Structure formats: C-alpha cells, structure tokens
Short mmCIF file of C-alpha atoms in Angstrom, two decimals:
data_model
loop_
_atom_site.label_atom_id
_atom_site.label_comp_id
_atom_site.label_asym_id
_atom_site.label_seq_id
_atom_site.Cartn_x
_atom_site.Cartn_y
_atom_site.Cartn_z
CA MET K 1 -131.54 11.46 184.90
CA ASN K 2 -131.76 9.39 182.14
CA LYS K 3 -134.85 9.84 180.29
CA THR K 4 -135.08 6.10 178.91
CA LYS K 5 -136.42 5.01 182.57
CA SER K 6 -139.25 6.90 182.40
CA ILE K 7 -140.26 5.46 178.73
CA VAL K 8 -143.79 2.89 179.83
CA VAL K 9 -143.93 1.25 175.93
CA ASP K 10 -140.62 1.15 174.50
CA LYS K 11 -141.63 1.29 170.43
CA LYS K 12 -139.96 -1.42 169.54
CA ILE K 13 -142.58 -4.00 171.47
CA LEU K 14 -145.19 -1.62 170.82
CA VAL K 15 -147.13 -4.38 168.49
CA PRO K 16 -146.74 -6.73 170.95
CA PHE K 17 -148.33 -4.35 173.46
CA ILE K 18 -151.26 -3.80 171.34
CA LEU K 19 -152.11 -7.17 170.69
CA ILE K 20 -151.73 -8.00 174.01
CA THR K 21 -153.50 -4.61 175.75
CA SER K 22 -156.85 -5.92 172.85
CA LEU K 23 -156.91 -8.71 175.40
CA PHE K 24 -157.69 -7.12 177.89
CA ALA K 25 -160.71 -5.50 176.10
CA LEU K 26 -161.91 -8.63 174.86
CA TRP K 27 -162.41 -10.39 178.24
CA GLY K 28 -163.54 -6.14 179.75
CA PHE K 29 -166.99 -7.41 177.31
CA ALA K 30 -167.78 -10.85 178.18
CA ASN K 31 -167.63 -9.64 181.78
CA ASP K 32 -169.68 -7.05 181.01
CA ILE K 33 -172.24 -8.35 178.38
CA THR K 34 -173.17 -10.97 181.17
CA ASN K 35 -173.32 -9.16 184.65
CA PRO K 36 -176.97 -8.09 182.68
CA MET K 37 -177.60 -11.49 182.44
CA VAL K 38 -178.44 -12.22 186.07
CA ALA K 39 -181.34 -9.40 185.75
CA ALA K 40 -182.09 -11.18 182.02
CA PHE K 41 -182.22 -14.47 183.06
CA LYS K 42 -183.36 -14.53 187.16
CA THR K 43 -187.12 -13.72 183.83
CA VAL K 44 -186.64 -15.53 181.87
CA MET K 45 -186.01 -18.87 183.82
CA GLU K 46 -188.25 -17.44 186.66
CA ILE K 47 -185.74 -18.51 189.27
CA SER K 48 -184.71 -16.20 192.10
CA ASN K 49 -181.79 -13.54 192.37
CA ALA K 50 -179.69 -16.34 194.64
CA LYS K 51 -180.20 -18.96 191.96
CA ALA K 52 -179.80 -16.47 188.85
CA ALA K 53 -176.19 -15.08 191.11
CA MET K 54 -175.01 -18.62 189.90
CA VAL K 55 -173.54 -17.21 186.71
CA GLN K 56 -171.28 -15.10 188.52
CA PHE K 57 -170.77 -17.97 190.34
CA ALA K 58 -169.81 -19.89 187.48
CA PHE K 59 -168.32 -17.19 185.26
CA TYR K 60 -166.21 -16.37 188.42
CA GLY K 61 -165.49 -19.79 189.32
CA GLY K 62 -163.78 -20.71 186.29
CA TYR K 63 -160.85 -18.21 186.80
CA ALA K 64 -160.19 -19.62 190.49
CA THR K 65 -160.37 -23.68 188.85
CA MET K 66 -157.85 -22.64 185.82
CA ALA K 67 -155.54 -20.15 187.31
CA ILE K 68 -153.17 -22.25 189.09
CA PRO K 69 -153.42 -24.81 185.78
CA ALA K 70 -151.81 -22.18 183.69
CA ALA K 71 -149.88 -20.49 185.58
CA LEU K 72 -148.11 -24.11 185.34
CA ILE K 73 -149.12 -24.66 181.75
CA ILE K 74 -147.51 -20.86 181.01
CA LYS K 75 -144.16 -21.78 182.73
CA ARG K 76 -143.69 -24.32 181.41
CA TYR K 77 -144.25 -23.20 177.66
CA SER K 78 -144.13 -19.85 177.38
CA TYR K 79 -146.74 -16.65 177.44
CA LYS K 80 -147.67 -16.87 173.41
CA THR K 81 -148.89 -20.07 174.13
CA GLY K 82 -150.69 -19.58 177.78
CA ILE K 83 -152.30 -17.22 175.65
CA LEU K 84 -153.60 -19.51 172.72
CA ILE K 85 -154.59 -21.82 175.28
CA GLY K 86 -157.09 -18.56 176.47
CA LEU K 87 -158.35 -17.83 173.53
CA ALA K 88 -159.18 -21.33 171.85
CA LEU K 89 -161.32 -22.12 175.36
CA TYR K 90 -162.65 -18.62 175.41
CA ALA K 91 -164.07 -19.57 171.42
CA ILE K 92 -165.78 -22.57 173.19
CA GLY K 93 -167.34 -21.87 175.79
CA ALA K 94 -168.90 -18.93 173.56
CA LEU K 95 -170.22 -21.39 171.05
CA LEU K 96 -171.81 -23.68 173.54
CA PHE K 97 -174.15 -21.26 173.87
CA PHE K 98 -176.11 -22.24 170.69
CA PRO K 99 -176.47 -25.69 172.14
CA ALA K 100 -177.07 -24.76 175.58
CA ALA K 101 -180.50 -22.04 174.04
CA LYS K 102 -181.61 -24.99 172.32
CA TYR K 103 -182.29 -27.10 174.08
CA GLU K 104 -183.01 -23.77 176.91
CA PHE K 105 -181.68 -25.47 180.17
CA PHE K 106 -180.18 -22.64 182.47
CA GLY K 107 -177.45 -25.56 183.50
CA PHE K 108 -176.00 -26.50 180.47
CA PHE K 109 -175.57 -21.84 180.18
CA LEU K 110 -173.74 -22.36 183.16
CA VAL K 111 -171.15 -24.59 181.69
CA SER K 112 -170.65 -22.82 179.29
CA LEU K 113 -169.82 -19.73 180.84
CA TYR K 114 -167.54 -21.85 183.29
CA ILE K 115 -165.55 -23.25 180.30
CA LEU K 116 -165.60 -19.16 178.06
CA THR K 117 -163.95 -18.24 181.65
CA PHE K 118 -161.78 -20.57 181.69
CA GLY K 119 -159.53 -18.93 178.86
CA LEU K 120 -160.59 -15.75 180.76
CA ALA K 121 -158.13 -17.48 183.50
CA PHE K 122 -155.46 -18.39 180.81
CA LEU K 123 -155.84 -14.84 179.27
CA GLU K 124 -155.83 -12.80 182.42
CA THR K 125 -152.54 -15.28 184.22
CA THR K 126 -151.16 -14.29 181.04
CA ALA K 127 -151.25 -11.08 179.90
CA ASN K 128 -150.87 -8.81 183.15
CA PRO K 129 -147.57 -10.24 184.05
CA TYR K 130 -146.47 -10.27 179.91
CA ILE K 131 -147.39 -6.18 180.24
CA LEU K 132 -145.22 -5.86 183.89
CA SER K 133 -142.43 -7.47 181.64
CA MET K 134 -142.40 -5.41 178.46
CA GLY K 135 -140.21 -2.41 179.86
CA ASP K 136 -138.39 -0.81 182.87
CA PRO K 137 -140.24 -2.36 186.17
CA ALA K 138 -139.30 1.31 187.69
CA THR K 139 -143.15 1.99 185.03
CA ALA K 140 -144.36 -1.83 185.79
CA THR K 141 -147.34 -0.26 187.97
CA ARG K 142 -147.64 2.66 185.26
CA ARG K 143 -147.46 0.39 182.51
CA LEU K 144 -150.48 -1.89 184.25
CA ASN K 145 -152.57 1.12 184.71
CA LEU K 146 -152.74 1.56 181.23
CA ALA K 147 -152.74 -1.59 179.94
CA GLN K 148 -155.59 -2.17 181.70
CA SER K 149 -158.08 1.22 180.95
CA PHE K 150 -158.96 -0.32 177.81
CA ASN K 151 -160.06 -3.91 179.64
CA PRO K 152 -163.53 -0.52 180.37
CA LEU K 153 -163.75 -0.02 176.65
CA GLY K 154 -164.40 -3.89 176.01
CA SER K 155 -166.43 -3.49 179.37
CA ILE K 156 -168.63 -0.32 177.94
CA LEU K 157 -169.67 -1.96 174.72
CA GLY K 158 -170.91 -5.31 176.42
CA MET K 159 -172.90 -2.61 178.65
CA PHE K 160 -173.76 -1.17 175.05
CA ILE K 161 -174.71 -4.17 173.76
CA ALA K 162 -176.28 -6.33 176.51
CA SER K 163 -178.84 -3.80 176.88
CA LYS K 164 -179.57 -2.34 172.97
CA LEU K 165 -179.37 -6.03 171.45
CA ILE K 166 -179.83 -8.15 174.37
CA LEU K 167 -182.02 -6.88 177.58
CA SER K 168 -184.71 -4.62 175.26
CA SER K 169 -185.28 -6.86 173.36
CA LEU K 170 -186.89 -9.36 175.55
CA GLU K 171 -190.11 -9.83 175.49
CA SER K 172 -190.20 -11.63 179.48
CA ASP K 173 -189.08 -7.64 180.63
CA MET K 174 -192.26 -6.36 178.92
CA ARG K 175 -194.57 -4.17 181.33
CA ASP K 176 -198.04 -3.37 181.65
CA GLU K 177 -199.35 0.78 181.84
CA THR K 178 -198.63 0.08 185.58
CA GLY K 179 -195.17 -1.46 185.60
CA ASN K 180 -195.75 -4.62 186.18
CA LEU K 181 -194.30 -7.72 184.20
CA ILE K 182 -196.75 -8.55 181.30
CA PHE K 183 -195.41 -12.42 181.97
CA ASP K 184 -196.01 -13.40 185.09
CA THR K 185 -199.71 -13.15 184.17
CA LEU K 186 -199.15 -15.90 181.70
CA SER K 187 -200.28 -18.99 180.58
CA ALA K 188 -197.19 -21.72 181.07
CA ALA K 189 -197.36 -22.26 176.77
CA GLU K 190 -197.03 -18.61 176.19
CA LYS K 191 -194.36 -17.85 178.55
CA ALA K 192 -192.73 -21.07 177.03
CA VAL K 193 -192.89 -19.50 173.01
CA ILE K 194 -191.74 -16.01 174.66
CA ARG K 195 -189.04 -17.80 177.42
CA THR K 196 -187.62 -19.94 173.76
CA ASN K 197 -187.24 -16.05 171.81
CA ASP K 198 -185.68 -14.52 174.42
CA LEU K 199 -182.85 -17.31 175.04
CA ALA K 200 -182.38 -16.72 171.39
CA VAL K 201 -181.69 -13.09 172.24
CA ILE K 202 -179.04 -13.80 175.14
CA ARG K 203 -177.28 -16.85 172.96
CA ASP K 204 -176.43 -14.87 169.03
CA PRO K 205 -173.70 -12.01 170.67
CA TYR K 206 -171.83 -14.31 172.58
CA VAL K 207 -172.01 -17.20 169.27
CA VAL K 208 -170.23 -14.14 167.41
CA LEU K 209 -167.85 -13.19 170.16
CA GLY K 210 -167.16 -17.15 169.86
CA PHE K 211 -166.20 -16.14 165.75
CA VAL K 212 -164.11 -13.01 167.10
CA VAL K 213 -162.31 -14.65 169.15
CA ILE K 214 -161.36 -17.67 167.29
CA VAL K 215 -160.05 -14.59 164.48
CA MET K 216 -158.25 -12.91 167.40
CA LEU K 217 -156.52 -15.80 168.39
CA ILE K 218 -155.38 -16.78 164.90
CA ILE K 219 -153.96 -12.65 164.77
CA ILE K 220 -151.47 -13.16 167.74
CA ALA K 221 -150.69 -17.34 166.38
CA VAL K 222 -148.98 -15.58 163.16
CA ALA K 223 -147.74 -13.09 165.10
CA LYS K 224 -143.79 -12.20 166.06
CA MET K 225 -144.45 -11.73 170.27
CA PRO K 226 -141.64 -11.06 173.11
CA LYS K 227 -140.22 -13.62 175.22
CA ARG K 228 -140.01 -13.25 179.14
CA GLU K 229 -136.37 -12.51 179.88
CA SER K 230 -136.50 -15.29 182.35
CA ALA K 231 -135.72 -18.76 180.17
CA ASP K 232 -136.01 -20.72 183.54
CA HIS K 233 -138.95 -23.53 182.68
CA GLU K 234 -138.38 -25.63 185.61
CA ILE K 235 -141.44 -25.79 187.76
CA HIS K 236 -141.03 -26.09 191.58
CA PRO K 237 -144.97 -25.12 192.61
CA TRP K 238 -144.51 -25.63 196.39
CA HIS K 239 -141.52 -23.62 196.80
CA SER K 240 -142.68 -20.86 195.39
CA ALA K 241 -146.26 -21.13 196.67
CA LYS K 242 -144.18 -20.99 200.25
CA ARG K 243 -142.11 -18.36 199.54
CA LEU K 244 -145.14 -15.95 198.58
CA PHE K 245 -147.34 -16.86 201.26
CA ARG K 246 -144.29 -15.59 203.32
CA ASN K 247 -144.79 -12.43 201.29
CA LYS K 248 -147.11 -10.32 203.52
CA ILE K 249 -147.08 -7.56 200.61
CA TYR K 250 -148.50 -10.76 197.96
CA ARG K 251 -150.54 -11.97 200.93
CA GLU K 252 -152.85 -9.95 201.60
CA GLY K 253 -153.08 -8.29 198.27
CA VAL K 254 -154.36 -11.57 197.72
CA ILE K 255 -157.04 -10.71 200.06
CA ALA K 256 -157.39 -6.83 198.88
CA GLN K 257 -158.23 -8.53 195.61
CA VAL K 258 -160.23 -10.70 196.16
CA PHE K 259 -162.74 -8.18 197.33
CA TYR K 260 -161.92 -5.69 195.26
CA VAL K 261 -163.01 -8.14 192.71
CA GLY K 262 -166.12 -8.93 194.94
CA THR K 263 -167.13 -5.34 194.93
CA GLN K 264 -166.49 -4.89 191.79
CA ILE K 265 -169.27 -8.18 190.22
CA MET K 266 -172.03 -6.98 192.90
CA CYS K 267 -172.02 -3.24 192.27
CA TRP K 268 -172.20 -3.72 188.30
CA THR K 269 -174.03 -6.74 188.63
CA PHE K 270 -176.59 -5.25 191.39
CA ILE K 271 -177.38 -1.80 189.20
CA ILE K 272 -180.10 -3.10 187.62
CA GLN K 273 -182.07 -4.94 190.95
CA TYR K 274 -180.87 -1.15 192.41
CA ALA K 275 -182.92 0.67 189.40
CA ASP K 276 -185.77 -1.99 189.09
CA ASN K 277 -186.25 -1.11 193.40
CA LEU K 278 -187.38 2.64 191.77
CA GLY K 279 -189.85 1.31 189.06
CA ILE K 280 -186.51 1.71 186.18
CA PRO K 281 -187.07 -1.18 182.78
CA LYS K 282 -183.93 -3.85 182.91
CA ALA K 283 -183.16 -2.43 179.64
CA GLU K 284 -183.15 1.15 181.06
CA ALA K 285 -182.01 0.77 184.28
CA GLN K 286 -179.13 -0.75 181.71
CA ASN K 287 -178.00 2.42 180.65
CA TYR K 288 -177.30 3.63 184.57
CA ASN K 289 -174.51 0.79 183.69
CA ILE K 290 -173.10 2.36 181.09
CA ILE K 291 -172.78 5.15 182.94
CA ALA K 292 -171.02 4.07 185.25
CA MET K 293 -168.10 2.55 182.91
CA ALA K 294 -167.56 5.66 181.34
CA ILE K 295 -167.09 7.18 184.66
CA PHE K 296 -164.25 4.10 185.07
CA ILE K 297 -162.89 4.91 181.90
CA ILE K 298 -162.22 8.47 182.47
CA SER K 299 -161.01 8.01 186.24
CA ARG K 300 -158.72 4.93 185.07
CA PHE K 301 -157.21 7.86 182.44
CA ILE K 302 -157.18 10.18 185.46
CA SER K 303 -155.49 8.01 188.18
CA THR K 304 -151.93 6.47 185.82
CA PHE K 305 -152.13 10.07 184.98
CA LEU K 306 -151.59 10.94 188.83
CA MET K 307 -149.30 8.41 189.27
CA LYS K 308 -146.65 9.76 188.12
CA TYR K 309 -146.66 12.44 191.24
CA LEU K 310 -148.87 10.72 193.52
CA ASN K 311 -147.87 6.80 195.30
CA ALA K 312 -149.74 4.27 193.86
CA ARG K 313 -150.79 2.59 197.54
CA TYR K 314 -151.77 6.16 198.20
CA MET K 315 -153.70 6.74 195.83
CA LEU K 316 -154.94 3.22 196.64
CA LEU K 317 -155.83 3.85 200.04
CA LEU K 318 -157.26 7.71 199.43
CA PHE K 319 -159.93 5.93 196.59
CA ALA K 320 -160.80 2.95 198.73
CA MET K 321 -162.47 6.58 201.48
CA GLY K 322 -164.50 7.41 198.63
CA GLY K 323 -165.52 4.11 197.91
CA MET K 324 -166.65 3.55 201.49
CA LEU K 325 -169.31 6.99 201.85
CA THR K 326 -170.52 6.08 198.17
CA THR K 327 -171.70 2.38 198.98
CA ALA K 328 -172.72 4.51 202.43
CA GLY K 329 -174.53 6.44 200.72
CA VAL K 330 -176.21 4.19 198.34
CA ILE K 331 -177.30 1.57 201.88
CA LEU K 332 -178.76 4.58 203.39
CA ILE K 333 -180.32 6.92 200.74
CA GLN K 334 -183.30 5.60 198.59
CA GLY K 335 -184.93 7.26 196.10
CA MET K 336 -182.75 8.39 192.24
CA MET K 337 -180.02 10.13 194.90
CA GLY K 338 -179.10 6.50 196.09
CA LEU K 339 -178.90 5.37 192.67
CA TYR K 340 -176.43 7.81 191.55
CA LEU K 341 -174.27 7.46 193.86
CA LEU K 342 -173.83 4.09 193.38
CA VAL K 343 -173.05 4.86 189.81
CA ALA K 344 -170.82 7.53 191.07
CA THR K 345 -168.60 4.84 193.41
CA SER K 346 -167.30 3.30 190.13
CA ALA K 347 -164.82 6.56 190.01
CA PHE K 348 -163.23 5.12 193.05
CA MET K 349 -162.61 1.57 192.32
CA SER K 350 -161.14 2.78 188.51
CA LEU K 351 -157.82 2.08 190.30
CA MET K 352 -157.93 -0.91 192.19
CA PHE K 353 -157.11 -4.25 190.45
CA PRO K 354 -154.77 -3.04 188.21
CA THR K 355 -153.02 -1.42 191.53
CA ILE K 356 -153.28 -4.08 193.97
CA TYR K 357 -151.66 -6.50 191.41
CA GLY K 358 -148.67 -4.36 190.79
CA ILE K 359 -148.21 -3.53 194.55
CA ALA K 360 -148.75 -7.51 195.41
CA LEU K 361 -146.57 -8.31 192.43
CA GLU K 362 -143.33 -5.57 193.12
CA ASP K 363 -140.86 -7.92 195.33
CA VAL K 364 -141.93 -12.08 194.56
CA GLY K 365 -139.39 -12.09 191.87
CA ASP K 366 -139.02 -15.62 189.94
CA ASP K 367 -142.48 -16.27 191.78
CA THR K 368 -144.42 -13.74 189.24
CA THR K 369 -146.11 -16.87 187.03
CA LEU K 370 -147.61 -18.41 190.02
CA GLY K 371 -148.22 -15.13 192.05
CA ALA K 372 -150.08 -13.38 189.05
CA ALA K 373 -151.52 -17.10 189.17
CA GLY K 374 -152.78 -16.32 192.72
CA LEU K 375 -154.08 -12.85 191.89
CA VAL K 376 -156.50 -14.06 189.59
CA MET K 377 -157.34 -16.78 191.17
CA ALA K 378 -158.93 -13.83 193.80
CA ILE K 379 -161.14 -13.35 190.99
CA VAL K 380 -163.04 -15.81 192.91
CA GLY K 381 -164.25 -13.51 194.96
CA GLY K 382 -166.90 -12.28 192.06
CA ALA K 383 -167.94 -16.26 192.48
CA LEU K 384 -168.55 -15.81 195.93
CA MET K 385 -169.75 -12.69 196.99
CA PRO K 386 -172.85 -12.19 194.43
CA PRO K 387 -175.70 -14.55 195.36
CA LEU K 388 -174.81 -13.77 199.12
CA GLN K 389 -175.71 -10.30 198.07
CA GLY K 390 -178.67 -12.14 195.37
CA LEU K 391 -179.40 -13.68 199.20
CA ILE K 392 -180.33 -10.57 201.01
CA ILE K 393 -182.29 -9.08 197.84
CA ASP K 394 -184.32 -11.68 198.40
CA GLN K 395 -186.13 -10.61 201.41
CA GLU K 396 -187.39 -7.57 200.19
CA THR K 397 -186.98 -5.75 203.06
CA ILE K 398 -183.57 -5.46 205.90
CA GLY K 399 -185.96 -3.65 208.74
CA PRO K 400 -186.86 -0.03 207.47
CA ILE K 401 -184.32 -0.05 204.36
CA PRO K 402 -185.19 -1.73 201.35
CA ALA K 403 -182.97 -4.69 201.21
CA VAL K 404 -181.34 -3.77 197.75
CA ASN K 405 -180.81 -0.82 199.54
CA PHE K 406 -179.12 -2.83 203.01
CA SER K 407 -177.45 -5.41 200.72
CA PHE K 408 -174.31 -3.11 199.52
CA ILE K 409 -173.30 -3.49 202.88
CA LEU K 410 -171.44 -6.10 200.99
CA PRO K 411 -169.67 -3.48 199.19
CA PHE K 412 -168.95 -1.34 202.05
CA ILE K 413 -167.41 -3.57 204.06
CA CYS K 414 -164.74 -4.61 200.34
CA PHE K 415 -164.08 -0.79 200.59
CA ILE K 416 -162.32 -1.12 204.24
CA VAL K 417 -160.02 -4.39 203.70
CA ILE K 418 -158.74 -2.78 200.42
CA ALA K 419 -158.84 0.48 202.58
CA ILE K 420 -156.77 -1.26 205.66
CA TYR K 421 -155.01 -3.19 202.33
CA GLY K 422 -153.45 0.66 200.57
CA ARG K 423 -152.70 2.18 204.46
CA ARG K 424 -150.78 -1.48 205.33
CA SER K 425 -148.89 -1.67 201.94
CA TYR K 426 -147.84 2.28 202.18
CA ARG K 427 -146.59 2.53 205.40
CA GLU K 428 -144.30 -0.51 204.49
CA PHE K 429 -143.42 1.41 201.25
CA LYS K 430 -141.93 4.75 203.63
CA LYS K 431 -140.09 2.24 205.59
CA THR K 432 -137.98 1.67 202.66
CA GLN K 433 -136.97 5.27 201.41
#
C-alpha cells in the first residue's frame, strides 16, 4: 500500500492548513459567545423567550442570506478572496455592537449580528471545501473532522467569556435570598441605569473581537496560500444547482444539516433556560454549557480517530441514535438528571456537522463550491428552530411536563432525521463496495 495516501495533512501545506483551521475556532467563538445572549437579552431588555431567540434568527439568518453570494464570489475569484471578505464583514458586524449599545436598541444588535454572520457565511463557505481540497480525497472527511475539532476550542473560549465576563457581571440577573430577580422589583429609572450598564457589558467582548478579527485579516492577506487545483472560474449556478438537486446523497445531506444545526443551537442555547427552571443562576448555568462543550471536544477527537476503523456514515447513524436517547431523557426526566442528559447530548453531536458535510460533498465534482454554499445555507436551521422552541418554553407547562423539558422534543425529532440520513447514506455506500 502507498502510505502517502493515508496522509491527512501534507507538510508542504501545514502552515496554510493551520491558518485556515484557526478560522474554525474564530467562528466557533462567535457562535458560542452569542448563544447565551438569548437569555441575557431576555432579562436586560425585558422581552419574551420567543423574541429573545430572534438573536439566533438574525445570527443564523445571515448564513442563509450570504452563502450563495459567497459561493459565487469564491468561484469567480479565489478561496483567499472569500476569506478576506468574510473577515472584513465579521469585523464590521462585531464593531457595530458599540453604537448598538449606545442607542440601547435591540433591533440594532440584531442587525449587527446579521452583518457579522455575513462574514461567517463567507468563512464557512470557503474554509470547509478549502480544507477538503488540501490533500488526498480519500482522507478528506478525516481532514475536515480534524480541522473542525478546533472549532469547539473557540466555542469553549466564547462560552467561558460569556460566563465569566458577561453573565456573571449582569446586574439585571442579581437575585434575592429567595432566588427571585431583583431587577423585576425596580422602578423604570433604576432599570434604565442597570440596562445601560449591562448592555455595555455585552458590548465590550464583541468590540475586542472585532479588532482581533482585523489582525487575522492582515495575517492572511500577507500569507501565501495554495490555490485550488481547478482554475475554472466560470459561473453556471443554474446548471450546478440542477446537478446538485439530482444528487440524492447531497440533497438529503442538506436536509440533515438543517436539522443538525437546529438541534445543536437549541441544545446549547436553552441549556440556560433548562437550568434556570431548576433555580440555577445564568452564570452558573453557563458552566454546564462549558462542560457540554468540553465533552463535545473530547468526543470530536475520539470520533475522528475512530473513523480510521469505522465507516463515517455508520458512526453518524449510531451517534444520532445516542442523541435520541439523551434528549428523550431530557424531556421525561425532571431535575438535575435531565440537565446531565442535556449536557451529555453534546457527545453525540460532536461528529455530525463535518461528517454530514463530507458525505454530502463526496461526489459533487466541479459543483463543490456551490454545494458547500448549500450546506452553509443549511445553517438556517439555527435561525428557524430556536424561536419555535422559545415559543414552547413561554407556555410554562405542557400537560404535566414543564414546557422547557417538553421543548426538547424538537431536538429529538432532529436526531431522528439525522439517523435516517446516516442509515440511507451508509446503505448507498455499501452498494458501491
């Protein structure tokens, strides 16, 4: 056997690989510093769970809006161009948090997040297929899983900052000795003073992030990056779209990705509400999110290693079934055990995004760029499902079950869809062997 075929990352492109992999951590940070802001804005702005979840609608809606334009620009120019545009939009969106906090307008924050994720759409549309192209196609899914393993490192840093620098500093989340929010008992004038303070607390990490992104933009702008092997810059979106739609594994992969991103964002966004229902303060509840992410990271590395021995499609099926079991427990078991099962769900989500991505793009040929855009657009699942879960949580109870518990019926359904895709793609793979 030729050993070069088993090389995941060639030494010749190690530096570009590291630079592109760092982007995975960068958008992971943005994702997971933002998830807890749903709970923060709910209290600070005195709005419902459903309205607060518009944070996720704006954040993940930006992906759906910009993924196709990003793909067309990348196809016409280069991967590097797409990355630079993405970093510029990322920085602009983050820096817009400064005027948003000054005017104390919730809609301004939503616009800032929307623009920020225009940049993330460019980065994800570019970085994922770029990583896939950096070496032997036989190791492409393993290479993407390796790069994606650094995404949760950024995520856990974002969670840590959200917990230690934001949620723990919010005066609006202070409670009396009985566990009730003091903020709810204050006058309008007193609330206004606290709101100004708390919005500044939320603002500052995003502004710092904006400057960090600018530094990263400069580094990549001056770095020498490998060009894609295909020099075809012609754009035929309709022909590509038709071919992609006829590709069953790709088509169903996009659907599976919609449901995966939806379940990931729901599980990580509403863990705070689940813990809050048990009387746990937001800053302490965010610690459970950090534990969930640590489990996610460990499981990602383990699953990447196991792919040397087990088929990725079969592993996707098994992990989806595991997610079904844990979310069933979250729904049916009240108390701390339900919270522990919610945390444990992250172990089963760990391999899903890059594995679905790699499987879906395996046989799309010259349509990789537009195909990648379709899979990035699938992130819209994170925009659509959290507001729906928020509406369920606002009901307080569903029969004998607390509404926050019952709301995890949505992630349970998502895991069913992913399991079906894992089984169908594995069955198609076996036919070719």
